Tab-separated table of C-alpha atoms and ligand atoms in Angstrom:
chain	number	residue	atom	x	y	z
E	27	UNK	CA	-9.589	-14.308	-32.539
E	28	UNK	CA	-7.098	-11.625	-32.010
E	29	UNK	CA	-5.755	-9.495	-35.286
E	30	UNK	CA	-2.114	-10.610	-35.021
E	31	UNK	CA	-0.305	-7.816	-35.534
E	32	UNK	CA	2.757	-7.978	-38.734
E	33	UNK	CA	5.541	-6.184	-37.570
E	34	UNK	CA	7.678	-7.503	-40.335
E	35	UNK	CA	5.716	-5.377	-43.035
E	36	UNK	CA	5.010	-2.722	-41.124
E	37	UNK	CA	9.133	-2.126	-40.103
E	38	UNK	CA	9.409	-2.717	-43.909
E	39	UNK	CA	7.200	-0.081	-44.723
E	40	UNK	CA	9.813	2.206	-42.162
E	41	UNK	CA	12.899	1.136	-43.831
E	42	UNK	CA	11.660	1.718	-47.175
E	43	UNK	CA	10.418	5.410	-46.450
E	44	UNK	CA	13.729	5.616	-44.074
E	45	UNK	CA	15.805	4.368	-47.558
E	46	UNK	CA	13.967	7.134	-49.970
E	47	UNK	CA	14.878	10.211	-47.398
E	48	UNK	CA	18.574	8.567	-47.101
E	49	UNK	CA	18.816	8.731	-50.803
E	50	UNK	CA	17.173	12.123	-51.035
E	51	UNK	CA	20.056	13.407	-48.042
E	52	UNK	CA	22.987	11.275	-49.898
E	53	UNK	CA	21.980	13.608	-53.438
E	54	UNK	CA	23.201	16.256	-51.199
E	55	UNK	CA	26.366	14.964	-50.012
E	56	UNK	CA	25.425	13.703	-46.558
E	57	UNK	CA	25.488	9.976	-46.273
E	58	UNK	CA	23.897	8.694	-42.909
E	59	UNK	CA	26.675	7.065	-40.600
E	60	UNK	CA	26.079	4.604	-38.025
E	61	UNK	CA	28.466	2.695	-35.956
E	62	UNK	CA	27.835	-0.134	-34.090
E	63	UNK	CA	30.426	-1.686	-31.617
E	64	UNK	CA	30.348	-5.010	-29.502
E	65	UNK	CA	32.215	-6.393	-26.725
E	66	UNK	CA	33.211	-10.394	-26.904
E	67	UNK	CA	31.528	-13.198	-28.113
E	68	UNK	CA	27.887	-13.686	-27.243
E	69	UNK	CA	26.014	-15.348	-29.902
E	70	UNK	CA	23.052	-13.745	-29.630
E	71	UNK	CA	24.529	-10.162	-29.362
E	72	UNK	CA	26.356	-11.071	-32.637
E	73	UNK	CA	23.965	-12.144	-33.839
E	74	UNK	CA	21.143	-8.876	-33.690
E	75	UNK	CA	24.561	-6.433	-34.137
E	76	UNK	CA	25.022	-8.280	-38.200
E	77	UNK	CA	21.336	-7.554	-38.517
E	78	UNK	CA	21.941	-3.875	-37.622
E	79	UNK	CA	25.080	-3.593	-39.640
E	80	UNK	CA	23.376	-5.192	-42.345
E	81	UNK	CA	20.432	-3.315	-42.294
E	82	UNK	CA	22.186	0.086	-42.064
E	83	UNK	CA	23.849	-0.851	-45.314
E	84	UNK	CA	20.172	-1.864	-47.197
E	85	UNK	CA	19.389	1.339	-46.409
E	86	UNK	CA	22.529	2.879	-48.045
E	87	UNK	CA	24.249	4.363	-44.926
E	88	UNK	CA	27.738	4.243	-44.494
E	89	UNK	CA	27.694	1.388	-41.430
E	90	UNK	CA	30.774	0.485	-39.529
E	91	UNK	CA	30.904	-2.568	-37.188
E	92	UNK	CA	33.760	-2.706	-34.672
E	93	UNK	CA	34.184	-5.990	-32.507
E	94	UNK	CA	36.463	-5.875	-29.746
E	95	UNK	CA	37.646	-9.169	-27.695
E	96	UNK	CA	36.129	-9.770	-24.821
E	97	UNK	CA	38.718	-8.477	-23.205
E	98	UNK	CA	38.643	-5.328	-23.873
E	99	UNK	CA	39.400	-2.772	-21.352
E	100	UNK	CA	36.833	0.294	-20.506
E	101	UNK	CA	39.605	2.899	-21.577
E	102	UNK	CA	40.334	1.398	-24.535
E	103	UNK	CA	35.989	1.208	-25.306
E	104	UNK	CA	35.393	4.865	-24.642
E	105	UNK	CA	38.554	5.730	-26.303
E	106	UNK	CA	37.030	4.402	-29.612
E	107	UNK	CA	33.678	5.655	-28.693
E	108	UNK	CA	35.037	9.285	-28.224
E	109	UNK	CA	36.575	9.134	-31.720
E	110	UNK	CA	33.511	7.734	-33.266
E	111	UNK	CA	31.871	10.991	-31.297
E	112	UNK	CA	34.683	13.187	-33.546
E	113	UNK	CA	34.089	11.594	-36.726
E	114	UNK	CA	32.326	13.334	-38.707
E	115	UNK	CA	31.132	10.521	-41.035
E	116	UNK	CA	28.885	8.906	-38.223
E	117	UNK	CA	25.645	10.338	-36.933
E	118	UNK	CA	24.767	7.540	-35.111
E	119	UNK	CA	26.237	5.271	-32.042
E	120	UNK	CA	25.175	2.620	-30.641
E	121	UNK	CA	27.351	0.121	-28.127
E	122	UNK	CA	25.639	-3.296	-28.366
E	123	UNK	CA	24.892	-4.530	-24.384
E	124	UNK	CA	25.424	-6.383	-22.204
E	125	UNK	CA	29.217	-5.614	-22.052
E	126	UNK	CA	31.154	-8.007	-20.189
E	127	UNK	CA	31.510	-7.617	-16.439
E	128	UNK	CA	34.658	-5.506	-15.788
E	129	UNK	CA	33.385	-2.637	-18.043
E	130	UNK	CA	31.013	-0.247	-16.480
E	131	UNK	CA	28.019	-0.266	-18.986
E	132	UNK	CA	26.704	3.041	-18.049
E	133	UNK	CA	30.301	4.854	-17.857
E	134	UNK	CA	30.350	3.540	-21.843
E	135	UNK	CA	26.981	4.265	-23.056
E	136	UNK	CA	27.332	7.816	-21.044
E	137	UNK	CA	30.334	8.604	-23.006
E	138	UNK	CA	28.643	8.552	-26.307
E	139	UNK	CA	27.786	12.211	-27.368
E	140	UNK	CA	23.858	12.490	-26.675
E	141	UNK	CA	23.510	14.058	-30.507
E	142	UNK	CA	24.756	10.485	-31.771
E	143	UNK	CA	23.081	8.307	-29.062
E	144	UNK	CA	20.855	6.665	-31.547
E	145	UNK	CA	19.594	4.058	-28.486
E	146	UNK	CA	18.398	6.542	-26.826
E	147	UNK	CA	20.248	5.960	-23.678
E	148	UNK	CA	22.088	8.913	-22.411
E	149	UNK	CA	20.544	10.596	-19.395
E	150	UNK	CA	20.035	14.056	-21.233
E	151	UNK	CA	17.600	11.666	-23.873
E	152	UNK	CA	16.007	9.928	-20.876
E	153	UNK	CA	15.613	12.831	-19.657
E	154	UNK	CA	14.081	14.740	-22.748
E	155	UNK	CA	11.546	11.657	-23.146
E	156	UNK	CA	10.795	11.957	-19.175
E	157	UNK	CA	9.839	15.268	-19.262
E	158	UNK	CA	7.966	14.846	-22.420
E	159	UNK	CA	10.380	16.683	-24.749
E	160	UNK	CA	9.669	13.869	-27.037
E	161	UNK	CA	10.198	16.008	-30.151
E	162	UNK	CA	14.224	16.648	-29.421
E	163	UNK	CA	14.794	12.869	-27.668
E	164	UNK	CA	16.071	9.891	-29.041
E	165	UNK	CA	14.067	7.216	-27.955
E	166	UNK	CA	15.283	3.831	-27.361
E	167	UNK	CA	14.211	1.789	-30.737
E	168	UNK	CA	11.879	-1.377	-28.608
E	169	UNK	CA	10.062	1.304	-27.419
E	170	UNK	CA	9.690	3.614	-30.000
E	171	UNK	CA	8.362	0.523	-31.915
E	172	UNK	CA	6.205	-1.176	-30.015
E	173	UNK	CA	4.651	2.215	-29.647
E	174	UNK	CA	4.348	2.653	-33.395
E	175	UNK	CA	2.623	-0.813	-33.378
E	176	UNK	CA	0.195	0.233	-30.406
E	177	UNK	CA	-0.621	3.608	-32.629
E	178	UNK	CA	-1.676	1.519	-35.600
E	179	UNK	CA	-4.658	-0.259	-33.427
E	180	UNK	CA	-5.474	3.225	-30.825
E	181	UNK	CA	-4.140	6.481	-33.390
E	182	UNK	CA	-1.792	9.034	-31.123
E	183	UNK	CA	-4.387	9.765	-28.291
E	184	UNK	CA	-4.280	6.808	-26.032
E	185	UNK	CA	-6.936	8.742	-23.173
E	186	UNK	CA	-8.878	7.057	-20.962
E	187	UNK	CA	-6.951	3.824	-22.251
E	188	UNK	CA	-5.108	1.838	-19.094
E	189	UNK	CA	-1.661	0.732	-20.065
E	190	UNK	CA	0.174	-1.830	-18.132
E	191	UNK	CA	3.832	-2.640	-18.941
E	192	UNK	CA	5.865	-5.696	-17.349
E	193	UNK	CA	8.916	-4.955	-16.301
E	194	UNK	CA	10.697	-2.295	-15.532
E	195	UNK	CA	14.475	-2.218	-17.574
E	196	UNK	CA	16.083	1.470	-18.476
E	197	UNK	CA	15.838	-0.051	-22.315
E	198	UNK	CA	12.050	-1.185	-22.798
E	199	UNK	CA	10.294	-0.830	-19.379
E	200	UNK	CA	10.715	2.545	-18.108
E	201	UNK	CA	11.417	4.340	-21.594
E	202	UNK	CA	7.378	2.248	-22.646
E	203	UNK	CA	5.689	3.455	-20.207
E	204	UNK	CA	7.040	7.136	-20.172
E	205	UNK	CA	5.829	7.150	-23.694
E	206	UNK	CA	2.704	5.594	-23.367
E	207	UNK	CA	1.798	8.586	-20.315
E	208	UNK	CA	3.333	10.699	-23.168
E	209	UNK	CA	0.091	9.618	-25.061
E	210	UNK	CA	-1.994	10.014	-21.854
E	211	UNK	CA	-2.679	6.345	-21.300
E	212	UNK	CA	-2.710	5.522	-17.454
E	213	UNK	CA	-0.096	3.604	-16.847
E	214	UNK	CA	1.523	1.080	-14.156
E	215	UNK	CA	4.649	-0.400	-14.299
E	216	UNK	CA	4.172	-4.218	-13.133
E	217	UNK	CA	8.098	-6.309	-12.306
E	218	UNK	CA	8.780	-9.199	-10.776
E	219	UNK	CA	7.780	-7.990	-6.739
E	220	UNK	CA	4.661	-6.988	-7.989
E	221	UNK	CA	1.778	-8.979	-6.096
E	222	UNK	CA	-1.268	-10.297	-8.189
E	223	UNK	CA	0.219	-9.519	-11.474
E	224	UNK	CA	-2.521	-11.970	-13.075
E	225	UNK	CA	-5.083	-8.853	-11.544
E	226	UNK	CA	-3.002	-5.919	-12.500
E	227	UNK	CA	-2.542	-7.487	-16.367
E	228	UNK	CA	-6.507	-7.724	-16.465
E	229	UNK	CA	-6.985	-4.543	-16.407
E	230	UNK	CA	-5.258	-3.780	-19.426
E	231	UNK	CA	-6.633	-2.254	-22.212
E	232	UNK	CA	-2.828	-2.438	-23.884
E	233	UNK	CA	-0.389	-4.791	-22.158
E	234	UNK	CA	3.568	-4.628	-23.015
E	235	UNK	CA	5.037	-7.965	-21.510
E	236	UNK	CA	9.161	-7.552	-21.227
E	237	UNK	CA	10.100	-9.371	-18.529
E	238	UNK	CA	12.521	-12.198	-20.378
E	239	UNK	CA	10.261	-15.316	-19.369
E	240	UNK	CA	8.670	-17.705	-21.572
E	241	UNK	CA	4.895	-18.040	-21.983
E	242	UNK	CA	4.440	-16.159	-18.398
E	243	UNK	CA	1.443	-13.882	-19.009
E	244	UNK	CA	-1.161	-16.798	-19.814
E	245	UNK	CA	-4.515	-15.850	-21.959
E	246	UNK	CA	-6.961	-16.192	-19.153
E	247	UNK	CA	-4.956	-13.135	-16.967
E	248	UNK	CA	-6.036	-10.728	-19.859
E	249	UNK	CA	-9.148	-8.115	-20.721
E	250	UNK	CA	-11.042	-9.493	-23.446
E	251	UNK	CA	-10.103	-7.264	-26.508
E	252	UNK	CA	-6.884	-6.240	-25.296
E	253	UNK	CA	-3.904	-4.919	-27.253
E	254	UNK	CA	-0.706	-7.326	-26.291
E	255	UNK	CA	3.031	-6.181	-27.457
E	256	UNK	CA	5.362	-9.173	-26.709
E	257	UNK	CA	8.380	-7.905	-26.381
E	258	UNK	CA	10.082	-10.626	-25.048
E	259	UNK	CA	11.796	-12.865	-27.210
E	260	UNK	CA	12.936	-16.904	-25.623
E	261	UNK	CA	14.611	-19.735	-26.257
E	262	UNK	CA	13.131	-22.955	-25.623
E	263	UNK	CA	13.189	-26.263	-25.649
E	264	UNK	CA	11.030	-27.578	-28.557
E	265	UNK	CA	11.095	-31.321	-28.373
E	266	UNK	CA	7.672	-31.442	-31.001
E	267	UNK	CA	10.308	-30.591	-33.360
E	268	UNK	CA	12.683	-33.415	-32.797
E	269	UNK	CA	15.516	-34.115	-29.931
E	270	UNK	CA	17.422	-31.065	-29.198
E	271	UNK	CA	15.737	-28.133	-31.224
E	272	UNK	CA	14.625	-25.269	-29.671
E	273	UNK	CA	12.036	-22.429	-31.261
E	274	UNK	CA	11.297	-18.697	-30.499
E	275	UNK	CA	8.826	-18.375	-27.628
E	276	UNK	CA	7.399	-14.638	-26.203
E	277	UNK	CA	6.527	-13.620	-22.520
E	278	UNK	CA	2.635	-14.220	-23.115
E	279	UNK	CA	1.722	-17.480	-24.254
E	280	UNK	CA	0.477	-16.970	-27.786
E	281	UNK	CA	-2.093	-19.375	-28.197
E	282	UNK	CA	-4.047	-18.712	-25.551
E	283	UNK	CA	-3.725	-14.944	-25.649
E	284	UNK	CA	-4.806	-14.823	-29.167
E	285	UNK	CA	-8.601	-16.473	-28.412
E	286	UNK	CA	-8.792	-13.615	-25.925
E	287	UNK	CA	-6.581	-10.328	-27.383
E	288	UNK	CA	-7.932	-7.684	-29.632
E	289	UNK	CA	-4.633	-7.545	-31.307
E	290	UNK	CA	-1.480	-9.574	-30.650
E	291	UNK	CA	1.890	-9.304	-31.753
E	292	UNK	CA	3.679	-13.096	-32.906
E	293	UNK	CA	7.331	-13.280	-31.943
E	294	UNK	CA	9.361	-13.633	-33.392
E	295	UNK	CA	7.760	-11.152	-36.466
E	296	UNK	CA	6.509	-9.131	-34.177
E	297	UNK	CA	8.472	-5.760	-32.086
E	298	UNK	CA	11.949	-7.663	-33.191
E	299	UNK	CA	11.971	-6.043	-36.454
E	300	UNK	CA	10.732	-2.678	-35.536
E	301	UNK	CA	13.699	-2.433	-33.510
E	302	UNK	CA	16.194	-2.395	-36.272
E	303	UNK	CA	13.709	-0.242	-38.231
E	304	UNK	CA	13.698	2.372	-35.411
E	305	UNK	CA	17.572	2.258	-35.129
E	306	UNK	CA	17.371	2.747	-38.726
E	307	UNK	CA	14.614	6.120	-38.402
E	308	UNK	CA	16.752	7.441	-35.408
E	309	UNK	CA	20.107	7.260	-37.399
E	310	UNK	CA	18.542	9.156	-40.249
E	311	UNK	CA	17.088	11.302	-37.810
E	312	UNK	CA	20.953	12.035	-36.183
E	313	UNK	CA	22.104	13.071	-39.979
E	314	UNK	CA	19.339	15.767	-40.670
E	315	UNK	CA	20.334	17.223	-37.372
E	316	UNK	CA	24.008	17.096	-37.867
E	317	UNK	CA	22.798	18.865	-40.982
E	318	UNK	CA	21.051	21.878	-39.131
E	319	UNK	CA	17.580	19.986	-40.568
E	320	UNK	CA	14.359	19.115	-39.088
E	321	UNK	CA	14.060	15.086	-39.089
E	322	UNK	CA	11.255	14.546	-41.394
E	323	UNK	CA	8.679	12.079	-39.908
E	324	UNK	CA	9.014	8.197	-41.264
K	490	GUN	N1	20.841	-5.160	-26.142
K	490	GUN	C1	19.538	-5.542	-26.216
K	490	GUN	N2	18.778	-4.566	-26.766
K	490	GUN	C2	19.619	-3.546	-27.039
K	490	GUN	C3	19.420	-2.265	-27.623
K	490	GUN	O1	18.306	-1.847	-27.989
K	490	GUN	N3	20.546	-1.505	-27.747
K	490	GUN	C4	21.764	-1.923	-27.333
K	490	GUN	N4	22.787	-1.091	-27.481
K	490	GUN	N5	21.974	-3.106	-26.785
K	490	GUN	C5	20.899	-3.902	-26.649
């Protein structure tokens, strides 16, 4: 049986040190700011943007929360984002997506000034983690967690290990596996045209499912042993628990995975939490900078 893998303490264990060094800046006058701005309605966007908010404030950062109607127009978006890039009270930015169709995403996200792009996203932090200029890069927080959780099983060196991430999104995919090369793990990016995916997953040594589909990686396409990060987090129908309720449900179908993993992370209490905890890191890490400090490590 696989060790299942407790993100929930081990993001707690983040916050906690992230909290200390926040308290430690605020006895100097600088108290961490992060923003966090959503477009419209969507429950489940609301719903992970409170979390943030919330979290932000656990941690004793000054958090702001701006929500816009959904119909909001693109000027009026980057207008607030370019005063939230002025402000000097917030070190951190980060524009909660999807945004609703008539706003360009990446015009958005690309107006956010790259020293407060806590996500990660801007091309001149894509590009800093691409060409392995990991030390200066904000890197997007699924990522940057999952790889944290990978660390704990393999340490920093991940040679001669074969990595094999599913799917290929600018927010897990691609930033995953350019830090799991980062770590020299060989790596191939698997998505949906990809033929004999069952084939490709076996060879896995660590697997990183984010495609957005329930239970699709089954236990019997992985390597005995293998590390699986679920990043994928479903709805779906669960009738077992009476008509009309739903329950939580990952890419790889837990049960069966676990009898044949090394390590396995549960959703949800798995990579969901180490996302707010790396938001959390990564806004702390924007305030020493602003400060002309090195980031200590979390
Ligand atoms: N929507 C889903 N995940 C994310 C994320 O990590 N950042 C932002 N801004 N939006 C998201």
């Amino acid at each position: 049986m696989a060790e299942i893998i407790d993100g929930r303490k081990i993001a707690e264990q983040i916050v906690a040190g992230v909290t200390r060094l926040a308290g430690e800046l605020a006895a100097d006058g600088i108290v961490p700011g992060l923003a966090v701005v959503i477009v419209g309605e969507d429950p489940a966007s609301q719903v992970y943007v409170a979390s943030k908010s919330r979290k932000a404030k656990e941690c004793g950062f000054h958090s702001v929360q701006h929500s816009l109607p959904a119909n909001t127009k693109q000027e009026e978006l980057v207008a607030l984002v370019e005063g939230l890039n002025r402000d000097p009270s917030i070190h951190g930015i980060l524009v909660q997506l999807p945004l609703p169709d008539h706003i360009d995403a990446d015009s958005v996200v690309q107006s956010i000034a790259p020293e407060k792009d806590v996500d990660g996203f801007h091309y001149l932090n894509v590009g800093r983690l691409v060409t392995g200029a990991t030390g200066s890069a904000f890197v997007p927080c699924t990522p940057a967690g999952a790889m944290l959780l990978i660390e704990r099983i393999h340490g920093k060196d991940l040679s001669g290990l074969s990595a094999v991430v599913i799917g290929r999104s600018n927010i897990v995919g691609k930033p995953m596996a350019n830090l799991l090369l980062a770590a020299n793990a060989t790596v191939t990016i698997a998505h949906s045209r990809t033929a004999d995916l069952a084939a490709v997953v076996r060879q896995a040594d660590i697997l990183v499912a984010a495609v957005g589909r329930a239970e699709m990686v089954k236990g019997s396409w992985l390597k005995p042993g293998a590390t699986v990060i679920d990043v994928g987090i479903n709805r779906i129908p669960a009738p077992e628990k009476g008509e009309g309720k739903t329950r939580l449900a990952g890419d790889v179908a837990f049960a069966e995975a676990e009898a044949v993993a090394g390590a396995i992370t549960p959703v949800p209490g798995g990579v969901g939490p180490m996302t707010i905890a790396m938001l959390m890191s990564n806004t702390l890490a924007a305030a020493y900078r602003a400060a002309g400090r090195e980031p200590p490590a979390v």
